[in-house]
Amino acid sequence: MESMKKDTKAQWIALSGLVISLIIIGLAALANQAVIAGYHSSNAVLEFPKDNIRELNSHTRDSAMIIKDLSFEINSTSNETIPFIFEQLFDNYSTQMQALYAVHGETVDVSLVSINSTNGTFGINDIDLIFVNITYNDGRTHYISEPEIIEVR
Amino acid sequence: MRKLFRNEEGVSLLFEYILFSLICIGFFMIISVNADDIFMKNPNEVVMQDEMSDIGNMMSTMITDMYLILPENGEIATEYRIPAKAGREEYIIQASTDIYYEDQIIELISSSSGKEVRVTISGIATTILPIEGTALSSSTNHVISYDSRR
């Protein structure tokens, strides 16, 4: 035991051990504070379905244009009127969107309110506005747009 | 007996003992008086500051995100969940109706200690929508809503 007290070699190793352990304690304290920082703010960005709603809207706008063109095309080879074909195609689109969004656990409804034309006839250049009701619900966020006015000219 | 008084060999050991115990007692007294401040209040303060500014930022983010997708004719409402207590205290979220800040600030105020954290909402309140309302952290559901027809 005597020899152990008098032996003063390896001071550097002992000292550096102390310093390193102090540094580790400091780092642990810092890391513990960082764990709780910024959870809610980043979670809000992730959870809020901004892009889903936006996509639903822009998709409906795009599809309304396509459906309009398509209904003229179909009209040239069939007896149905353009509003009737438009309605049918739009119903199709609506069912597809419902199925697509249901896969992600979201309830969606896209329904046609009216087709507006400048002079009451439905020629290729007369249909200018489409009124559509859009609702979106994912349990936390509820979005209603009644009506969404879509310009299709 | 005389020999015992003249013998000074153990004195430094005794002094060491007395000094050490005095230092320890002093240290213990200081710690026990300030224990609440050091171990409870300061960490609580840090946690509250962190958590309140975090939740303030969450509100700010949500309001800005909602602003980006507001329907022209229609409504949007979103539910959010927040912890009932930041640190050990309940708090109130207040969309400021103070003229001075022109509704640009969300305030989080602890009702018991009066601690206050302010977060900006990047100036969107001045453009179209005034933002108002208060929410208590311990109430059961929290909603931000917008209705264009109101």
Short mmCIF file of N, CA and C in Angstrom, two decimals, chain A residues 3-143:
data_model
loop_
_atom_site.label_atom_id
_atom_site.label_comp_id
_atom_site.label_asym_id
_atom_site.label_seq_id
_atom_site.Cartn_x
_atom_site.Cartn_y
_atom_site.Cartn_z
N SER A 3 3.75 1.70 -1.30
CA SER A 3 4.35 2.00 -2.59
C SER A 3 3.34 2.67 -3.52
N MET A 4 2.06 2.34 -3.36
CA MET A 4 1.03 2.89 -4.24
C MET A 4 0.82 4.38 -3.98
N LYS A 5 0.92 4.80 -2.73
CA LYS A 5 0.74 6.22 -2.42
C LYS A 5 1.92 7.04 -2.89
N LYS A 6 3.11 6.45 -2.80
CA LYS A 6 4.29 7.23 -3.16
C LYS A 6 4.57 7.24 -4.65
N ASP A 7 4.00 6.28 -5.31
CA ASP A 7 4.22 6.23 -6.76
C ASP A 7 3.38 7.29 -7.45
N THR A 8 4.03 8.32 -7.98
CA THR A 8 3.28 9.42 -8.60
C THR A 8 3.41 9.42 -10.11
N LYS A 9 3.66 8.33 -10.68
CA LYS A 9 3.75 8.27 -12.14
C LYS A 9 2.34 8.27 -12.75
N ALA A 10 2.30 8.42 -14.03
CA ALA A 10 1.04 8.36 -14.78
C ALA A 10 0.02 9.40 -14.36
N GLN A 11 0.50 10.59 -13.96
CA GLN A 11 -0.41 11.67 -13.59
C GLN A 11 -1.24 12.11 -14.80
N TRP A 12 -0.63 12.15 -15.94
CA TRP A 12 -1.31 12.63 -17.13
C TRP A 12 -2.50 11.76 -17.49
N ILE A 13 -2.32 10.47 -17.35
CA ILE A 13 -3.42 9.56 -17.67
C ILE A 13 -4.59 9.79 -16.73
N ALA A 14 -4.27 9.92 -15.43
CA ALA A 14 -5.33 10.15 -14.45
C ALA A 14 -6.04 11.46 -14.74
N LEU A 15 -5.26 12.52 -15.03
CA LEU A 15 -5.85 13.84 -15.26
C LEU A 15 -6.71 13.85 -16.52
N SER A 16 -6.18 13.24 -17.59
CA SER A 16 -6.96 13.24 -18.82
C SER A 16 -8.24 12.43 -18.68
N GLY A 17 -8.18 11.39 -17.86
CA GLY A 17 -9.40 10.63 -17.57
C GLY A 17 -10.45 11.51 -16.93
N LEU A 18 -10.02 12.33 -15.99
CA LEU A 18 -10.96 13.24 -15.32
C LEU A 18 -11.55 14.24 -16.31
N VAL A 19 -10.67 14.83 -17.13
CA VAL A 19 -11.14 15.84 -18.09
C VAL A 19 -12.15 15.24 -19.06
N ILE A 20 -11.83 14.06 -19.59
CA ILE A 20 -12.73 13.43 -20.56
C ILE A 20 -14.08 13.12 -19.92
N SER A 21 -14.05 12.64 -18.68
CA SER A 21 -15.34 12.33 -18.05
C SER A 21 -16.16 13.59 -17.83
N LEU A 22 -15.50 14.70 -17.50
CA LEU A 22 -16.25 15.96 -17.35
C LEU A 22 -16.88 16.39 -18.67
N ILE A 23 -16.11 16.26 -19.75
CA ILE A 23 -16.64 16.62 -21.07
C ILE A 23 -17.86 15.77 -21.42
N ILE A 24 -17.76 14.47 -21.13
CA ILE A 24 -18.89 13.58 -21.44
C ILE A 24 -20.13 13.97 -20.64
N ILE A 25 -19.92 14.33 -19.37
CA ILE A 25 -21.06 14.76 -18.55
C ILE A 25 -21.71 16.00 -19.16
N GLY A 26 -20.88 16.95 -19.58
CA GLY A 26 -21.40 18.16 -20.22
C GLY A 26 -22.19 17.86 -21.47
N LEU A 27 -21.64 17.00 -22.31
CA LEU A 27 -22.33 16.63 -23.54
C LEU A 27 -23.66 15.95 -23.26
N ALA A 28 -23.68 15.09 -22.25
CA ALA A 28 -24.92 14.39 -21.90
C ALA A 28 -25.99 15.38 -21.48
N ALA A 29 -25.58 16.39 -20.71
CA ALA A 29 -26.55 17.40 -20.29
C ALA A 29 -27.11 18.15 -21.49
N LEU A 30 -26.23 18.50 -22.42
CA LEU A 30 -26.69 19.22 -23.63
C LEU A 30 -27.62 18.36 -24.48
N ALA A 31 -27.22 17.10 -24.66
CA ALA A 31 -28.02 16.20 -25.50
C ALA A 31 -29.41 16.01 -24.90
N ASN A 32 -29.48 15.95 -23.59
CA ASN A 32 -30.78 15.78 -22.94
C ASN A 32 -31.70 16.96 -23.19
N GLN A 33 -31.13 18.16 -23.29
CA GLN A 33 -31.97 19.31 -23.57
C GLN A 33 -32.42 19.31 -25.02
N ALA A 34 -31.56 18.81 -25.90
CA ALA A 34 -31.89 18.88 -27.32
C ALA A 34 -33.00 17.91 -27.70
N VAL A 35 -33.21 16.88 -26.90
CA VAL A 35 -34.22 15.87 -27.24
C VAL A 35 -35.61 16.47 -27.35
N ILE A 36 -35.95 17.37 -26.42
CA ILE A 36 -37.32 17.89 -26.43
C ILE A 36 -37.48 19.11 -27.32
N ALA A 37 -36.40 19.61 -27.90
CA ALA A 37 -36.51 20.85 -28.66
C ALA A 37 -37.12 20.61 -30.03
N GLY A 38 -38.13 21.40 -30.38
CA GLY A 38 -38.62 21.41 -31.75
C GLY A 38 -39.49 20.24 -32.16
N TYR A 39 -40.08 19.52 -31.22
CA TYR A 39 -40.94 18.40 -31.62
C TYR A 39 -42.22 18.91 -32.25
N HIS A 40 -42.91 19.79 -31.54
CA HIS A 40 -44.24 20.19 -32.00
C HIS A 40 -44.19 20.99 -33.29
N SER A 41 -43.18 21.86 -33.41
CA SER A 41 -43.14 22.68 -34.61
C SER A 41 -42.87 21.83 -35.85
N SER A 42 -41.98 20.84 -35.71
CA SER A 42 -41.72 20.01 -36.89
C SER A 42 -42.87 19.05 -37.15
N ASN A 43 -43.52 18.62 -36.06
CA ASN A 43 -44.65 17.71 -36.23
C ASN A 43 -45.81 18.39 -36.96
N ALA A 44 -46.00 19.67 -36.68
CA ALA A 44 -47.08 20.40 -37.34
C ALA A 44 -46.88 20.41 -38.84
N VAL A 45 -45.63 20.56 -39.26
CA VAL A 45 -45.34 20.57 -40.70
C VAL A 45 -45.68 19.21 -41.31
N LEU A 46 -45.35 18.15 -40.58
CA LEU A 46 -45.59 16.81 -41.11
C LEU A 46 -47.07 16.45 -41.12
N GLU A 47 -47.78 16.81 -40.05
CA GLU A 47 -49.15 16.32 -39.89
C GLU A 47 -50.17 17.11 -40.70
N PHE A 48 -49.94 18.37 -40.87
CA PHE A 48 -50.94 19.19 -41.54
C PHE A 48 -51.00 18.84 -43.02
N PRO A 49 -52.18 18.43 -43.53
CA PRO A 49 -52.26 17.89 -44.91
C PRO A 49 -52.35 18.98 -45.97
N LYS A 50 -51.41 19.92 -45.91
CA LYS A 50 -51.44 21.03 -46.85
C LYS A 50 -51.34 20.55 -48.29
N ASP A 51 -50.37 19.67 -48.52
CA ASP A 51 -50.13 19.23 -49.89
C ASP A 51 -51.27 18.37 -50.42
N ASN A 52 -51.86 17.56 -49.54
CA ASN A 52 -52.99 16.72 -49.98
C ASN A 52 -54.15 17.58 -50.47
N ILE A 53 -54.47 18.60 -49.69
CA ILE A 53 -55.59 19.47 -50.06
C ILE A 53 -55.28 20.23 -51.34
N ARG A 54 -54.06 20.72 -51.39
CA ARG A 54 -53.64 21.47 -52.56
C ARG A 54 -53.68 20.59 -53.81
N GLU A 55 -53.21 19.37 -53.66
CA GLU A 55 -53.20 18.45 -54.78
C GLU A 55 -54.63 18.14 -55.24
N LEU A 56 -55.50 17.91 -54.27
CA LEU A 56 -56.90 17.63 -54.60
C LEU A 56 -57.49 18.77 -55.42
N ASN A 57 -57.18 19.99 -54.99
CA ASN A 57 -57.69 21.16 -55.71
C ASN A 57 -57.15 21.26 -57.12
N SER A 58 -55.83 21.19 -57.22
CA SER A 58 -55.23 21.40 -58.54
C SER A 58 -55.58 20.25 -59.47
N HIS A 59 -55.71 19.06 -58.90
CA HIS A 59 -56.10 17.89 -59.69
C HIS A 59 -57.50 18.08 -60.25
N THR A 60 -58.40 18.58 -59.41
CA THR A 60 -59.78 18.80 -59.85
C THR A 60 -59.82 19.84 -60.96
N ARG A 61 -58.99 20.87 -60.80
CA ARG A 61 -58.93 21.92 -61.84
C ARG A 61 -58.45 21.33 -63.17
N ASP A 62 -57.36 20.57 -63.09
CA ASP A 62 -56.82 19.97 -64.31
C ASP A 62 -57.85 19.04 -64.95
N SER A 63 -58.47 18.21 -64.09
CA SER A 63 -59.40 17.21 -64.61
C SER A 63 -60.62 17.87 -65.24
N ALA A 64 -61.07 18.98 -64.67
CA ALA A 64 -62.23 19.66 -65.24
C ALA A 64 -61.95 20.09 -66.68
N MET A 65 -60.74 20.57 -66.91
CA MET A 65 -60.33 20.94 -68.27
C MET A 65 -60.35 19.73 -69.18
N ILE A 66 -59.71 18.66 -68.71
CA ILE A 66 -59.62 17.46 -69.54
C ILE A 66 -61.00 16.90 -69.82
N ILE A 67 -61.86 16.88 -68.78
CA ILE A 67 -63.21 16.33 -68.94
C ILE A 67 -64.01 17.14 -69.96
N LYS A 68 -63.81 18.44 -69.93
CA LYS A 68 -64.50 19.30 -70.91
C LYS A 68 -64.10 18.92 -72.34
N ASP A 69 -62.79 18.83 -72.55
CA ASP A 69 -62.32 18.45 -73.90
C ASP A 69 -62.82 17.07 -74.30
N LEU A 70 -62.76 16.17 -73.31
CA LEU A 70 -63.16 14.79 -73.58
C LEU A 70 -64.64 14.71 -73.91
N SER A 71 -65.46 15.51 -73.23
CA SER A 71 -66.90 15.40 -73.46
C SER A 71 -67.28 15.93 -74.84
N PHE A 72 -66.49 16.89 -75.34
CA PHE A 72 -66.74 17.33 -76.72
C PHE A 72 -66.39 16.23 -77.70
N GLU A 73 -65.30 15.56 -77.40
CA GLU A 73 -64.86 14.48 -78.28
C GLU A 73 -65.90 13.37 -78.33
N ILE A 74 -66.39 12.97 -77.15
CA ILE A 74 -67.39 11.91 -77.10
C ILE A 74 -68.69 12.36 -77.77
N ASN A 75 -69.02 13.62 -77.56
CA ASN A 75 -70.26 14.17 -78.11
C ASN A 75 -70.32 14.07 -79.64
N SER A 76 -69.15 14.17 -80.27
CA SER A 76 -69.13 14.13 -81.73
C SER A 76 -69.51 12.76 -82.29
N THR A 77 -69.42 11.72 -81.44
CA THR A 77 -69.77 10.38 -81.94
C THR A 77 -70.93 9.77 -81.18
N SER A 78 -71.66 10.57 -80.38
CA SER A 78 -72.79 9.96 -79.65
C SER A 78 -73.98 10.91 -79.62
N ASN A 79 -75.10 10.41 -79.14
CA ASN A 79 -76.31 11.22 -79.11
C ASN A 79 -76.49 12.03 -77.83
N GLU A 80 -75.67 11.73 -76.81
CA GLU A 80 -75.84 12.41 -75.52
C GLU A 80 -75.45 13.88 -75.62
N THR A 81 -76.09 14.68 -74.76
CA THR A 81 -75.72 16.10 -74.73
C THR A 81 -74.42 16.29 -73.96
N ILE A 82 -73.77 17.41 -74.19
CA ILE A 82 -72.48 17.65 -73.55
C ILE A 82 -72.57 17.72 -72.02
N PRO A 83 -73.55 18.45 -71.45
CA PRO A 83 -73.64 18.47 -69.99
C PRO A 83 -73.82 17.08 -69.40
N PHE A 84 -74.59 16.24 -70.09
CA PHE A 84 -74.83 14.89 -69.59
C PHE A 84 -73.53 14.07 -69.57
N ILE A 85 -72.77 14.16 -70.66
CA ILE A 85 -71.50 13.44 -70.73
C ILE A 85 -70.53 13.97 -69.68
N PHE A 86 -70.51 15.30 -69.56
CA PHE A 86 -69.63 15.93 -68.58
C PHE A 86 -69.92 15.41 -67.19
N GLU A 87 -71.23 15.38 -66.86
CA GLU A 87 -71.64 14.91 -65.54
C GLU A 87 -71.18 13.49 -65.28
N GLN A 88 -71.37 12.65 -66.27
CA GLN A 88 -70.98 11.24 -66.12
C GLN A 88 -69.48 11.10 -65.91
N LEU A 89 -68.71 11.82 -66.73
CA LEU A 89 -67.25 11.74 -66.60
C LEU A 89 -66.79 12.28 -65.25
N PHE A 90 -67.46 13.34 -64.83
CA PHE A 90 -67.07 13.94 -63.55
C PHE A 90 -67.39 13.01 -62.38
N ASP A 91 -68.53 12.33 -62.49
CA ASP A 91 -68.87 11.34 -61.47
C ASP A 91 -67.81 10.25 -61.39
N ASN A 92 -67.35 9.84 -62.56
CA ASN A 92 -66.27 8.86 -62.63
C ASN A 92 -65.03 9.34 -61.88
N TYR A 93 -64.65 10.57 -62.21
CA TYR A 93 -63.49 11.17 -61.58
C TYR A 93 -63.68 11.21 -60.06
N SER A 94 -64.88 11.59 -59.66
CA SER A 94 -65.16 11.70 -58.23
C SER A 94 -64.99 10.36 -57.50
N THR A 95 -65.55 9.31 -58.10
CA THR A 95 -65.41 7.98 -57.47
C THR A 95 -63.94 7.58 -57.38
N GLN A 96 -63.19 7.87 -58.44
CA GLN A 96 -61.77 7.50 -58.42
C GLN A 96 -61.02 8.23 -57.32
N MET A 97 -61.30 9.54 -57.20
CA MET A 97 -60.63 10.32 -56.16
C MET A 97 -60.98 9.80 -54.77
N GLN A 98 -62.28 9.46 -54.58
CA GLN A 98 -62.69 8.93 -53.28
C GLN A 98 -61.92 7.67 -52.94
N ALA A 99 -61.80 6.79 -53.93
CA ALA A 99 -61.08 5.53 -53.69
C ALA A 99 -59.61 5.80 -53.40
N LEU A 100 -59.00 6.70 -54.17
CA LEU A 100 -57.59 7.01 -53.99
C LEU A 100 -57.29 7.57 -52.60
N TYR A 101 -58.11 8.54 -52.18
CA TYR A 101 -57.85 9.17 -50.89
C TYR A 101 -58.23 8.27 -49.74
N ALA A 102 -59.21 7.37 -49.98
CA ALA A 102 -59.59 6.44 -48.91
C ALA A 102 -58.44 5.53 -48.55
N VAL A 103 -57.58 5.23 -49.55
CA VAL A 103 -56.41 4.39 -49.29
C VAL A 103 -55.52 5.02 -48.22
N HIS A 104 -55.45 6.37 -48.23
CA HIS A 104 -54.63 7.06 -47.22
C HIS A 104 -55.42 7.42 -45.97
N GLY A 105 -56.65 6.92 -45.86
CA GLY A 105 -57.43 7.22 -44.67
C GLY A 105 -58.05 8.60 -44.66
N GLU A 106 -58.34 9.12 -45.83
CA GLU A 106 -58.94 10.45 -45.90
C GLU A 106 -60.27 10.38 -46.64
N THR A 107 -61.24 11.12 -46.15
CA THR A 107 -62.53 11.17 -46.83
C THR A 107 -62.55 12.38 -47.73
N VAL A 108 -62.96 12.15 -48.96
CA VAL A 108 -62.93 13.22 -49.95
C VAL A 108 -64.22 13.19 -50.73
N ASP A 109 -64.75 14.35 -51.03
CA ASP A 109 -65.92 14.37 -51.91
C ASP A 109 -65.76 15.49 -52.92
N VAL A 110 -65.87 15.13 -54.18
CA VAL A 110 -65.80 16.13 -55.25
C VAL A 110 -67.11 16.01 -56.02
N SER A 111 -67.94 17.03 -55.97
CA SER A 111 -69.21 16.89 -56.69
C SER A 111 -69.49 18.12 -57.54
N LEU A 112 -70.05 17.86 -58.69
CA LEU A 112 -70.34 18.91 -59.67
C LEU A 112 -71.58 19.68 -59.25
N VAL A 113 -71.49 20.99 -59.23
CA VAL A 113 -72.66 21.80 -58.90
C VAL A 113 -73.34 22.28 -60.18
N SER A 114 -72.58 22.96 -61.01
CA SER A 114 -73.19 23.41 -62.26
C SER A 114 -72.12 23.71 -63.30
N ILE A 115 -72.59 23.67 -64.56
CA ILE A 115 -71.70 24.04 -65.65
C ILE A 115 -72.21 25.36 -66.18
N ASN A 116 -71.36 26.33 -66.22
CA ASN A 116 -71.79 27.67 -66.62
C ASN A 116 -71.34 27.97 -68.04
N SER A 117 -72.27 28.47 -68.83
CA SER A 117 -71.84 28.86 -70.17
C SER A 117 -72.29 30.29 -70.44
N THR A 118 -71.56 30.96 -71.31
CA THR A 118 -71.80 32.40 -71.48
C THR A 118 -73.17 32.70 -72.06
N ASN A 119 -73.60 31.90 -73.04
CA ASN A 119 -74.86 32.25 -73.70
C ASN A 119 -75.91 31.15 -73.65
N GLY A 120 -75.76 30.21 -72.73
CA GLY A 120 -76.79 29.19 -72.55
C GLY A 120 -76.63 27.98 -73.44
N THR A 121 -75.84 28.08 -74.49
CA THR A 121 -75.58 26.90 -75.31
C THR A 121 -74.26 26.27 -74.90
N PHE A 122 -74.06 25.04 -75.32
CA PHE A 122 -72.84 24.36 -74.89
C PHE A 122 -71.93 24.05 -76.07
N GLY A 123 -71.54 25.08 -76.78
CA GLY A 123 -70.58 24.91 -77.86
C GLY A 123 -69.17 24.80 -77.31
N ILE A 124 -68.20 24.59 -78.19
CA ILE A 124 -66.83 24.34 -77.76
C ILE A 124 -66.23 25.54 -77.03
N ASN A 125 -66.68 26.75 -77.37
CA ASN A 125 -66.10 27.93 -76.72
C ASN A 125 -67.04 28.58 -75.71
N ASP A 126 -68.18 27.95 -75.46
CA ASP A 126 -69.17 28.59 -74.59
C ASP A 126 -69.00 28.26 -73.12
N ILE A 127 -68.60 27.04 -72.83
CA ILE A 127 -68.46 26.66 -71.42
C ILE A 127 -67.26 27.39 -70.83
N ASP A 128 -67.51 28.23 -69.83
CA ASP A 128 -66.37 28.95 -69.27
C ASP A 128 -66.09 28.63 -67.81
N LEU A 129 -67.14 28.41 -67.03
CA LEU A 129 -66.91 28.17 -65.61
C LEU A 129 -67.56 26.87 -65.16
N ILE A 130 -66.87 26.17 -64.28
CA ILE A 130 -67.44 24.96 -63.68
C ILE A 130 -67.46 25.18 -62.17
N PHE A 131 -68.59 24.92 -61.57
CA PHE A 131 -68.69 25.06 -60.12
C PHE A 131 -68.64 23.67 -59.49
N VAL A 132 -67.72 23.50 -58.56
CA VAL A 132 -67.51 22.18 -57.95
C VAL A 132 -67.43 22.33 -56.43
N ASN A 133 -68.09 21.42 -55.73
CA ASN A 133 -67.92 21.39 -54.27
C ASN A 133 -66.81 20.41 -53.90
N ILE A 134 -65.88 20.87 -53.10
CA ILE A 134 -64.80 19.99 -52.67
C ILE A 134 -64.80 19.91 -51.15
N THR A 135 -64.87 18.70 -50.62
CA THR A 135 -64.67 18.56 -49.18
C THR A 135 -63.56 17.56 -48.91
N TYR A 136 -62.86 17.80 -47.85
CA TYR A 136 -61.74 16.95 -47.48
C TYR A 136 -61.76 16.80 -45.97
N ASN A 137 -61.55 15.58 -45.49
CA ASN A 137 -61.52 15.38 -44.05
C ASN A 137 -60.57 14.24 -43.72
N ASP A 138 -59.59 14.49 -42.88
CA ASP A 138 -58.71 13.40 -42.47
C ASP A 138 -58.80 13.15 -40.97
N GLY A 139 -59.89 13.59 -40.37
CA GLY A 139 -60.07 13.37 -38.95
C GLY A 139 -59.60 14.53 -38.09
N ARG A 140 -58.61 15.22 -38.55
CA ARG A 140 -58.13 16.37 -37.79
C ARG A 140 -58.38 17.67 -38.54
N THR A 141 -58.25 17.58 -39.85
CA THR A 141 -58.43 18.79 -40.65
C THR A 141 -59.64 18.63 -41.54
N HIS A 142 -60.49 19.63 -41.50
CA HIS A 142 -61.73 19.59 -42.25
C HIS A 142 -61.72 20.76 -43.23
N TYR A 143 -61.84 20.43 -44.50
CA TYR A 143 -61.74 21.49 -45.52
C TYR A 143 -62.96 21.44 -46.40
#
